[in-house]
Coordinates of C-alpha atoms and ligand atoms in Angstrom, one line a residue:
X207 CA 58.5 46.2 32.7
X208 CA 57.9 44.3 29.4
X209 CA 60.1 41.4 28.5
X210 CA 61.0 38.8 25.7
X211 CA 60.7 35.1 26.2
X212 CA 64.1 33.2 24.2
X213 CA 62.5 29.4 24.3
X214 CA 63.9 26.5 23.3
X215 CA 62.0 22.8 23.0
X216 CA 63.3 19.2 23.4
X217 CA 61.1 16.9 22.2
X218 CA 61.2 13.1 22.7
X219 CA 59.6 10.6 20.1
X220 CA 59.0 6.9 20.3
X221 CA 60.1 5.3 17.0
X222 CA 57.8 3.2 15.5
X223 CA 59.4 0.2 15.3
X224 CA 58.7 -3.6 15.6
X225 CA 61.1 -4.5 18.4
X226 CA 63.3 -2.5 20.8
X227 CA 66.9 -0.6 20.2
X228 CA 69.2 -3.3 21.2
X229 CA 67.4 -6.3 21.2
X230 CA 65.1 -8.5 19.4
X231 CA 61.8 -8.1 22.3
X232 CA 58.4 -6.7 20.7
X233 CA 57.5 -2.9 21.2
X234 CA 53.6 -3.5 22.4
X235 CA 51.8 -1.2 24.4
X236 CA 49.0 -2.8 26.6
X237 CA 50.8 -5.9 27.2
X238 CA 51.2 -7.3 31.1
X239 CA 53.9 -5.8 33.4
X240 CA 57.4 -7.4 32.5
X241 CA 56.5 -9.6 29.1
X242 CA 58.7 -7.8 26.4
X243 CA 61.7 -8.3 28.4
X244 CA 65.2 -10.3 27.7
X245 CA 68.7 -10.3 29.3
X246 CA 69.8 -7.6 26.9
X247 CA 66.6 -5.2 27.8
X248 CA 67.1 -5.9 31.3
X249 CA 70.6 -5.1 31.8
X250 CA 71.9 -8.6 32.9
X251 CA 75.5 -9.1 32.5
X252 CA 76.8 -10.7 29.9
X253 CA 74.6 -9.2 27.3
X254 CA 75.8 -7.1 24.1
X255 CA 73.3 -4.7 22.3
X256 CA 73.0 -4.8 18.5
X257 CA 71.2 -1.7 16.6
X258 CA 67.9 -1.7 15.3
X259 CA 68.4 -0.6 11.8
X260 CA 64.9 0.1 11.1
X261 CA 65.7 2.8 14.0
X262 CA 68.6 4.1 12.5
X263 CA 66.4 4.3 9.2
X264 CA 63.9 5.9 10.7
X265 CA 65.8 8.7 12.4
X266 CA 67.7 9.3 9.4
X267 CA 64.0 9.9 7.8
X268 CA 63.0 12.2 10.1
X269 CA 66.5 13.8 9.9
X270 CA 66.1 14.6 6.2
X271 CA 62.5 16.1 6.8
X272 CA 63.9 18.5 9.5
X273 CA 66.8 19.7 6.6
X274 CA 69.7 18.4 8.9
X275 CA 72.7 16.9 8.4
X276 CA 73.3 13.7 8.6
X277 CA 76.7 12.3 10.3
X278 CA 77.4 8.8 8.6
X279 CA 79.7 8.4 11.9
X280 CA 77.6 8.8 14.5
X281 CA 78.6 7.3 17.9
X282 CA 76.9 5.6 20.8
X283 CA 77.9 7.1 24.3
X284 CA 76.9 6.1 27.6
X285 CA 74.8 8.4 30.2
X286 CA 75.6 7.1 33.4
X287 CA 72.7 7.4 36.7
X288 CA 71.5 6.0 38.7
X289 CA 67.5 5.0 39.0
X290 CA 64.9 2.3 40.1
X291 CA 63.6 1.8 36.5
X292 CA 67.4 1.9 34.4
X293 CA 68.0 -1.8 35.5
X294 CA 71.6 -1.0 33.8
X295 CA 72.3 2.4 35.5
X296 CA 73.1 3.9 32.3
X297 CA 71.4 4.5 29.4
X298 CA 72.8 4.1 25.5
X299 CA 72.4 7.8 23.4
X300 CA 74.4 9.7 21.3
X301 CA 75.5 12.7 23.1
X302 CA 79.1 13.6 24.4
X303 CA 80.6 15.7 27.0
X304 CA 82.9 16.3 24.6
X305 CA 82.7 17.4 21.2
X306 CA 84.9 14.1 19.8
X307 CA 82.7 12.0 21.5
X308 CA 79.5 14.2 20.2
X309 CA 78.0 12.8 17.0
X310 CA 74.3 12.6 17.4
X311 CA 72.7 11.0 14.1
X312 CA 71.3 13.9 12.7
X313 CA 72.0 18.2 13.4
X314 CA 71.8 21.9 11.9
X315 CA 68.2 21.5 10.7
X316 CA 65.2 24.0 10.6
X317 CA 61.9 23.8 10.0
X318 CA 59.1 26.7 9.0
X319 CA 56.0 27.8 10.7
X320 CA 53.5 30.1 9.7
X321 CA 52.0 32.3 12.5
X322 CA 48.5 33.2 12.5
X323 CA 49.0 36.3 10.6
X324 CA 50.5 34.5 7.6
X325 CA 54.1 35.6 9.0
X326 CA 56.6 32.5 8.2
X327 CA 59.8 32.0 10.5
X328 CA 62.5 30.0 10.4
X329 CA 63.7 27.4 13.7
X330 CA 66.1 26.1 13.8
X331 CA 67.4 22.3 14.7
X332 CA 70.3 21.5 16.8
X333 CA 70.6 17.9 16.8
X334 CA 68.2 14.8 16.8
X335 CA 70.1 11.5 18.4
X336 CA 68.7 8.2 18.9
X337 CA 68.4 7.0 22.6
X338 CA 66.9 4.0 24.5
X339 CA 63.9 4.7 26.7
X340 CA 63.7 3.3 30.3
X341 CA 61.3 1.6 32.4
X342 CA 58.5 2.6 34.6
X343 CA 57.8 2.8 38.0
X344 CA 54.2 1.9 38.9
X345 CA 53.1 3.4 42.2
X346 CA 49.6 2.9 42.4
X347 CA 49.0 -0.8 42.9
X348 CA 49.2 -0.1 47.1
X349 CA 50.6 2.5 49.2
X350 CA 53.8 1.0 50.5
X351 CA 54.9 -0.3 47.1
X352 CA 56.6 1.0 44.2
X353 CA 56.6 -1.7 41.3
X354 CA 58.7 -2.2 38.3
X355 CA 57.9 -2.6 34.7
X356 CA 60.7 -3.5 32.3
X357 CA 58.8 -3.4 28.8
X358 CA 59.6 -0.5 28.2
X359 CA 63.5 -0.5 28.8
X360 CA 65.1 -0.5 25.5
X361 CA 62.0 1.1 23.8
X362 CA 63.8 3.5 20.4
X363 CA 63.5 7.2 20.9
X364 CA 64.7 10.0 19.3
X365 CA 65.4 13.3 20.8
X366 CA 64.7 16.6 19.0
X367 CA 66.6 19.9 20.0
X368 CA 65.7 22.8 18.5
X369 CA 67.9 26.0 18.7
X370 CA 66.9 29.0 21.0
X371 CA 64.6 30.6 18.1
X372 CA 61.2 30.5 19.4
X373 CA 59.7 34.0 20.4
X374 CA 56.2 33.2 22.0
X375 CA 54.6 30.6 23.8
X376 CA 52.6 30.4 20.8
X377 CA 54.9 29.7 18.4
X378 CA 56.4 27.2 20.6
X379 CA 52.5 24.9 20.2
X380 CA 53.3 25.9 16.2
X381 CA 56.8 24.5 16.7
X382 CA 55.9 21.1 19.2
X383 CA 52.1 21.0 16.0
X384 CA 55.0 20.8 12.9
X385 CA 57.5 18.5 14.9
X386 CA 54.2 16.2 15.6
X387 CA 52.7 16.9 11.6
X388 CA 56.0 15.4 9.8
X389 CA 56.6 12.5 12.5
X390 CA 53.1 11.6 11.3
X391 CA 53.1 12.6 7.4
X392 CA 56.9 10.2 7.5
X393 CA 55.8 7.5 9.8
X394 CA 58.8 8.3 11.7
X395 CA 56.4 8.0 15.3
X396 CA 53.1 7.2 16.3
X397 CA 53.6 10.9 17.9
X398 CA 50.7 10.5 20.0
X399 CA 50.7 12.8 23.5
X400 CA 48.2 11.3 25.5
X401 CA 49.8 7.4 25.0
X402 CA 52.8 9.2 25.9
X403 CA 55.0 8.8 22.7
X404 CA 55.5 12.0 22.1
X405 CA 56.9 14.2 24.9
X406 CA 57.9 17.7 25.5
X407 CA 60.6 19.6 27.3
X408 CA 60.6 23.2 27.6
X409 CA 63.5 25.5 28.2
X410 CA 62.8 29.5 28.3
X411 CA 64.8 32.2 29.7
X412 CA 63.4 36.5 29.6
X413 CA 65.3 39.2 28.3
X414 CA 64.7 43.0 28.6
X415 CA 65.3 43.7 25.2
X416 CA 64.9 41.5 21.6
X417 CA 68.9 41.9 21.2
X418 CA 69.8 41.9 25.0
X419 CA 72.0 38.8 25.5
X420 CA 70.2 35.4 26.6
X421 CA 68.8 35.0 30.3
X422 CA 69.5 32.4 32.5
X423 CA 66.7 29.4 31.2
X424 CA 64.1 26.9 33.3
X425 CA 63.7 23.6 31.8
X426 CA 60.2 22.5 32.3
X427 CA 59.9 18.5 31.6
X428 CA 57.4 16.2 30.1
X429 CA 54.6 18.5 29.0
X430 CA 52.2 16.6 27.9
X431 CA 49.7 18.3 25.9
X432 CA 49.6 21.5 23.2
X433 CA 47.6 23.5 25.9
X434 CA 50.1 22.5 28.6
X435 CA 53.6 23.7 26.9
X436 CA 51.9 26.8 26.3
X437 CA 50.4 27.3 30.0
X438 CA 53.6 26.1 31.3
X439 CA 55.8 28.7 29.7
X440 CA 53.5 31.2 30.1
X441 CA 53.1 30.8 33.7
X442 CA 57.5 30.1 34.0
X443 CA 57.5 33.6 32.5
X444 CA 55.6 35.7 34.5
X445 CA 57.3 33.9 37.3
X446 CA 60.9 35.1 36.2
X447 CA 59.4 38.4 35.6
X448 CA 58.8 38.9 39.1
X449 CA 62.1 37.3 40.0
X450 CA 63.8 39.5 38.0
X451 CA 61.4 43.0 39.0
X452 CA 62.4 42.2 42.4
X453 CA 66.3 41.9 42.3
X454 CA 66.5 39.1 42.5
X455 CA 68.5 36.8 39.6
X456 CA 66.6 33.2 37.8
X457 CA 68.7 30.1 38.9
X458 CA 68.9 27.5 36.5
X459 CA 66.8 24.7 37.0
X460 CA 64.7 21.8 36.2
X461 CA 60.8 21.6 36.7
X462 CA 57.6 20.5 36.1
X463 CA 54.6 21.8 35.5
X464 CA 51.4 21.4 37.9
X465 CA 48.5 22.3 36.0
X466 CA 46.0 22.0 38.7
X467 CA 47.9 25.1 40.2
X468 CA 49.0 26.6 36.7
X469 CA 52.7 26.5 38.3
X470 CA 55.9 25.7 37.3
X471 CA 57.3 23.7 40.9
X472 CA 61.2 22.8 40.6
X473 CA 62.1 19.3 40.3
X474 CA 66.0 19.4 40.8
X475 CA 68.8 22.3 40.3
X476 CA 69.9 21.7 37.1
X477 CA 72.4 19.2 36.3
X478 CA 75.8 19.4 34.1
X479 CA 76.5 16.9 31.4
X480 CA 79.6 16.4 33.2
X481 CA 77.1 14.5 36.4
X482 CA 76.5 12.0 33.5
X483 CA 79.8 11.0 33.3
X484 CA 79.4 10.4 29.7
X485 CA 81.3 8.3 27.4
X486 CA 81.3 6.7 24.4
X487 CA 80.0 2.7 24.6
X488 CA 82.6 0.1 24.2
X489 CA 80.5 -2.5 23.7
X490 CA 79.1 -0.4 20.0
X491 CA 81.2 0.8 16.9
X492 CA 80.5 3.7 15.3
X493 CA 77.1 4.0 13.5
X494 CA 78.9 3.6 9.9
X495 CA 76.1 4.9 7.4
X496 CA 76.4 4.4 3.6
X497 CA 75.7 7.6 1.4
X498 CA 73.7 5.1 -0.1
X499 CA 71.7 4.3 2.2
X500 CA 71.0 7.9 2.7
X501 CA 69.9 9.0 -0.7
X502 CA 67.3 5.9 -0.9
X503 CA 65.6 7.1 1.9
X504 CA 65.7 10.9 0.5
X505 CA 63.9 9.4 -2.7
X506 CA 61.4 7.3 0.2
X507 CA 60.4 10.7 1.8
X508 CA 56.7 11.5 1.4
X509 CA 55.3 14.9 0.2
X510 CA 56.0 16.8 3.8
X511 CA 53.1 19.2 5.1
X512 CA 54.2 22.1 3.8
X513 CA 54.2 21.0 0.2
X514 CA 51.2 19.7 0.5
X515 CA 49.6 22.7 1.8
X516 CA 50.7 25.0 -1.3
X517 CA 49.9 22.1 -3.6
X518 CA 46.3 22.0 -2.1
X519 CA 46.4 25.5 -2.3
X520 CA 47.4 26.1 -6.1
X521 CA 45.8 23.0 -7.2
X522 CA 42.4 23.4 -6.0
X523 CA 42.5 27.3 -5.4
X524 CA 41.9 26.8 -1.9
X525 CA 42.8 29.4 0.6
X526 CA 45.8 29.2 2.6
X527 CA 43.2 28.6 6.3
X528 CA 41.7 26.0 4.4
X529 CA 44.5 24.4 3.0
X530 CA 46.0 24.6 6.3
X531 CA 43.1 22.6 8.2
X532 CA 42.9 19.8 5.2
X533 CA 46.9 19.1 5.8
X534 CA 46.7 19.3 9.6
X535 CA 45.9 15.6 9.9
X536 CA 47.5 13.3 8.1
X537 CA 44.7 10.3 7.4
X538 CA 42.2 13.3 6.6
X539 CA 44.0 15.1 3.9
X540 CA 45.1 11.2 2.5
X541 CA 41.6 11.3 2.7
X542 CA 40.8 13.9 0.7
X543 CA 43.8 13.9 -1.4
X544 CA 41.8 10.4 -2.5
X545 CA 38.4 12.2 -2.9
X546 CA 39.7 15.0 -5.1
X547 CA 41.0 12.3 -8.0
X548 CA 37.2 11.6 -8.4
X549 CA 36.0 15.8 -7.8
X550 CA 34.9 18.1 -10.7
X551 CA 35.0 21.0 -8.0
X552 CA 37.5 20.1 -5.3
X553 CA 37.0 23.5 -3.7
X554 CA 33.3 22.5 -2.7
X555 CA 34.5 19.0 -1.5
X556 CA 37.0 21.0 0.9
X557 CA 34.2 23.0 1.7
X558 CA 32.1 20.0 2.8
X559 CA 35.3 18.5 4.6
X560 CA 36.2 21.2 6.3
X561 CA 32.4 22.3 7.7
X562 CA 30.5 18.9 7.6
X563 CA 32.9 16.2 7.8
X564 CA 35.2 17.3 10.7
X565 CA 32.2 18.3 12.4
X566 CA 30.9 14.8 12.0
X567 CA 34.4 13.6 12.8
X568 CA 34.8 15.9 16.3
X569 CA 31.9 13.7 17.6
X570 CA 33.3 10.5 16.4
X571 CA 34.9 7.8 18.7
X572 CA 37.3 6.4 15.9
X573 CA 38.9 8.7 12.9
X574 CA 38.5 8.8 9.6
X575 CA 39.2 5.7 8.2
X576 CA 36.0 4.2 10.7
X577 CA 33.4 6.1 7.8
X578 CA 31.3 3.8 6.9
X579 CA 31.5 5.8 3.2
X580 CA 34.4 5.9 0.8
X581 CA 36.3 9.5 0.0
X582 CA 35.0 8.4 -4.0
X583 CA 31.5 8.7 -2.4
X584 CA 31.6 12.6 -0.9
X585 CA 33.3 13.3 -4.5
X586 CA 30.6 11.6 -6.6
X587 CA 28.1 13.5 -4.3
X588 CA 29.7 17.0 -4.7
X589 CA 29.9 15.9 -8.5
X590 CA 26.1 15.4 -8.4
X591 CA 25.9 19.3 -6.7
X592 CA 27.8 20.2 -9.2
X593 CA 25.6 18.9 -12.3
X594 CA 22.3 20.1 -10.3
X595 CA 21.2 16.6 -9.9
X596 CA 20.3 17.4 -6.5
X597 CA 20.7 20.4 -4.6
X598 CA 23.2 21.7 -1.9
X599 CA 20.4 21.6 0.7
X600 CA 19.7 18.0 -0.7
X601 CA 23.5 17.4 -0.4
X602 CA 23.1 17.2 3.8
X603 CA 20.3 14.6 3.8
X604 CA 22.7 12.5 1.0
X605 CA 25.4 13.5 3.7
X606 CA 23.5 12.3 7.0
X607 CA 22.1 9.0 5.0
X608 CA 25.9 8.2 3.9
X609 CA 27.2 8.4 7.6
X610 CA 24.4 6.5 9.1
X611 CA 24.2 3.7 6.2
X612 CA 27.7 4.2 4.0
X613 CA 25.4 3.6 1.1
X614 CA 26.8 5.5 -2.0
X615 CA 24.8 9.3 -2.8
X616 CA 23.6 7.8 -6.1
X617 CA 21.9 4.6 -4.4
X618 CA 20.5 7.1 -1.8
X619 CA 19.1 9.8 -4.2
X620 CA 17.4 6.7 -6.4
X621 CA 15.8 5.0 -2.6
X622 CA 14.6 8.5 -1.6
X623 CA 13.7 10.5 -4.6
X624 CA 15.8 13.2 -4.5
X625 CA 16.6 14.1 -7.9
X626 CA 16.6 17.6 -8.4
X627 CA 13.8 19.2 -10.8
X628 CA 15.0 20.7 -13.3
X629 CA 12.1 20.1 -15.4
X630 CA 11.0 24.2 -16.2
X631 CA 7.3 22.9 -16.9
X632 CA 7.5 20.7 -13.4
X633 CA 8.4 23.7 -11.5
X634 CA 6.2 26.9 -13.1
X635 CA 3.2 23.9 -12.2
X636 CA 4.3 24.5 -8.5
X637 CA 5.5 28.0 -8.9
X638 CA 2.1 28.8 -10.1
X639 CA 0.5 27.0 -7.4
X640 CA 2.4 28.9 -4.6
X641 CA 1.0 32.1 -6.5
X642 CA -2.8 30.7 -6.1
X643 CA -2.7 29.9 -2.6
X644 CA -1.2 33.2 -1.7
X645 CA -2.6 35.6 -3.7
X646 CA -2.6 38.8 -1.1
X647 CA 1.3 38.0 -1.0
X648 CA 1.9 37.9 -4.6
X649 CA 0.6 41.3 -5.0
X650 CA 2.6 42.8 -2.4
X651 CA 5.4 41.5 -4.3
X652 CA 4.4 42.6 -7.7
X653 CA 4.2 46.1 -5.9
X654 CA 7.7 46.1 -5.1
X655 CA 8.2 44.6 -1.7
X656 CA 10.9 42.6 -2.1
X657 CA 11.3 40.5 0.7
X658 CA 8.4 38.2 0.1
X659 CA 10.5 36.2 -2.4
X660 CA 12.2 34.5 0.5
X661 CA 8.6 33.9 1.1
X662 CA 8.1 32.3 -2.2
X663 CA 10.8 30.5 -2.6
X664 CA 10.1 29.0 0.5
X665 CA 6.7 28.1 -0.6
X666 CA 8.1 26.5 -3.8
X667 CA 10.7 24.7 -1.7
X668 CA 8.3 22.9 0.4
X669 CA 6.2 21.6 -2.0
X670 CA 8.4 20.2 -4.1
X671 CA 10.1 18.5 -1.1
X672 CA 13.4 20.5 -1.8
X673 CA 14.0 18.8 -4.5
X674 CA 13.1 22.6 -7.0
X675 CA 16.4 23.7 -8.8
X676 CA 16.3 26.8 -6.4
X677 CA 18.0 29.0 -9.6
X678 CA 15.3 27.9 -12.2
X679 CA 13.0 29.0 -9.3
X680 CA 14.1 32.4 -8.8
X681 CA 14.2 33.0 -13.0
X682 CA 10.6 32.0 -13.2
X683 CA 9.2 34.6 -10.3
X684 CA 11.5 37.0 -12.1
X685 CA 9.8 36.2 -15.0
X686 CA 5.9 36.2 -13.7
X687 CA 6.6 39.0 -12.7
Ligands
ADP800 P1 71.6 20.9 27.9 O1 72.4 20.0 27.1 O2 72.1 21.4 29.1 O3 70.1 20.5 28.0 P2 71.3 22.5 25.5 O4 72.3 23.4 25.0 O5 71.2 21.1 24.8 O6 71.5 22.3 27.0 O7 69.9 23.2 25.4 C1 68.8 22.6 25.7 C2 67.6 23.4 25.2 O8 67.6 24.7 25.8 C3 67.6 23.6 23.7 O9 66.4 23.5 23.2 C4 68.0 25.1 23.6 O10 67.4 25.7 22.5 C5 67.4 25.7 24.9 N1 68.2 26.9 25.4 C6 69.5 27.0 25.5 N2 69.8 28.2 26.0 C7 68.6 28.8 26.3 C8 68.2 30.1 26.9 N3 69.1 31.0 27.3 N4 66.9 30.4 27.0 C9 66.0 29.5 26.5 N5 66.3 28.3 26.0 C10 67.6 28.0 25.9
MG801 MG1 69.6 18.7 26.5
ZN802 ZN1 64.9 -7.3 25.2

């Protein structure tokens, strides 16, 4: 029996901001255990937050590249538990148990993706709110001791909801890849996975039929990784497919995933808002947000991925694959963005970024901006393909003698030699020659066999180190003839 995931995504971003929500300490990552901590952070009494505005600002940003709305009175609400690392046993958000006391920052958004066979669809955004992170609990110093670090209490995060639009466990990595692509193309958040600033919930339910009503949803929390949303839902579905194929109804719960095992394993049954005791914070007004402010940070919005890619696209006549690789990473289509100022033939510098660069790049410990070249030097060098100064074959020793040294192509072509010839009477000399040394050959290919000219050209290639305009080469064999 066939059925149709419904799969919604929650996704938690650290904001990248100097110091935390509510108080002045420093955001830094690799500092020692309990440093970036104050009386406010820590939960001491006595203390009263302020609001970071470069938080607010930021969410806002990202608010207005996900198409929402923005609520200039957005309120601050407690959610009250209890845990080791929430030294204050509640942490500050923006979501309500009731709808007057619900006004996240930011809702009714969407974004687009594009499925691999070109098909776009639409997803949409419930809400983003702003929400302090909590501390950790370090376990593995010794067996009988947990340990607590505060530096992270306080850290700014905003939560992304999306509606219940997703289809596929694919679609869901396309969703979690754009969510990630515009908190990078904005600045909004390092977004990085692996530190752990970027984290992803997943909520899926099955259904029978495409317009059967809703199932009854899992939410699987923290997945960490692309690969791992999409195992983890795949695996949650098969598993409510035999729940359901046996009689047997899904209950609603919260779980994690164990990749090891590729299972989902439940965590806790799943908890109502109303175990949260939420309310709004009396120690906080309302967020009040000028209009003003607003608009200036519309106008401070970059060029988002998706312009770029149909920019790239009609600008350079670039095909929608390859325009869709160049824009996946932000520094790297900077990058290139850069190097096409300088290009007379941006479609062969994509071509060389896209094959030879990211190659280069995959092997790489640091990324792009660790070249030892500038993005003006792979554009001079395609410029110098271009005007048959050198060849494309001469292009990849250019290429391997710019990453090794980050000398420019025009200093390396001068050290080495490698001007292409175009010189007609320079190359019929060593055409010529290549017919004298293999004069059986060049009979066979007067009489019509063909295939020796890879044979020649070869030949021709050789001696003159590469360096023969290979077009110049096949005219003059034509032309012997
Ligand atoms: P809660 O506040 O209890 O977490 P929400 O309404 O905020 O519930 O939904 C959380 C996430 O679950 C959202 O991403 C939403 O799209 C998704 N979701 C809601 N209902 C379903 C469903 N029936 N199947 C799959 N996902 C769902
Ligand atoms: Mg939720
Ligand atoms: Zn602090």
């Amino acid at each position: 029996m066939p059925y149709f995931p419904v799969i919604g995504l929650e996704v938690h971003c650290q904001l990248a901001t100097k110091t935390k929500l509510f108080c002045g300490c420093e955001i830094e990552v690799n500092t020692e255990p309990n440093k970036r901590v104050c009386p406010g952070c820590l939960g001491l009494p006595g203390t009263l937050p302020v609001p970071n505005k470069e938080a607010v600002k930021l969410a806002i940003k990202l608010g207005l590249a996900l198409n929402c709305e923005i609520d200039t009175h957005a309120l601050w609400t407690r959610k009250n538990y209890f845990y080791p690392d929430l030294p204050k046993g509640y942490q500050i958000t923006q979501t309500g148990a009731i709808p007057a006391h619900d006004h996240p920052i930011c809702k009714k958004g969407y974004i687009e993706i594009t499925s691999e066979n070109g098909e776009k669809k639409r997803i949409g955004i419930n809400r983003i709110h702003i929400e302090e992170d909590a501390g950790k609990l370090v376990h593995d110093f010794s067996p009988e001791n947990s340990h607590f670090d505060a530096n992270r209490c306080g850290t700014p995060l905003c939560e992304i909801v999306t509606e219940p639009d997703i289809r596929s466990p694919e679609d869901a990595v396309l969703v979690l890849q754009k969510i990630k692509q515009i908190l990078e193309y904005t600045g909004v958040s390092n977004a990085n996975m692996e530190n752990g600033n970027m984290r992803c919930d997943g909520n899926i339910s099955i259904r029978k039929s495409e317009d059967a009503p809703f199932g009854t949803r899992a939410e699987i929390k923290n997945l960490n990784s692309f690969s791992n949303l999409q195992k983890a839902l795949e695996a949650e579905m098969a598993l409510q497919a035999v729940t359901l194929d046996s009689g047997k109804e899904v209950e609603q719960c919260t779980k994690r995933y164990d990749a090891n095992h590729n299972k989902t394993i439940v965590i806790r049954s799943k908890e109502d808002s109303h175990d949260y005791k939420y309310f709004p914070d009396p120690d906080l007004l309302r967020l009040v947000i000028d209009k003003s402010l607003i608009d200036s940070i519309r106008k401070s919005l970059p060029e988002l991925p998706d312009l770029r890619r149909s920019r790239f696209e009609s600008d350079f006549g670039l095909n929608a694959y390859d325009a869709q690789v160049l824009t996946a990473d932000k520094e790297i289509s900077d990058w290139f963005d850069l190097a096409s100022k300088t290009c007379k033939n941006p479609k062969l510098l994509a071509n060389w970024v896209t094959s030879e660069l990211m190659r280069e790049l995959k092997e790489m410990e640091g990324g792009i901006s660790t070249l030892k070249f500038k993005a003006e030097d792979l554009a001079e060098m395609v410029n110098l393909i271009e005007n048959n100064t050198i060849s494309g074959k001469i292009g990849k020793t250019v290429f391997a003698e710019m990453l090794a040294t980050g000398k420019d192509p025009n200093t390396i072509i001068k050290e080495k030699g490698l001007v292409q010839i175009t010189d007609t009477a320079a190359i019929e000399a060593i055409v010529r020659k290549a017919i004298e040394e293999n004069p059986g050959q060049w009979q066979e290919f007067k009489s019509g066999k063909a295939q020796l000219r890879g044979f020649f050209v070869g030949q021709i290639m050789k001696n003159s180190g590469g360096k023969a305009n290979p077009s110049i080469v096949n005219r003059m064999l034509d032309e012997l003839i």
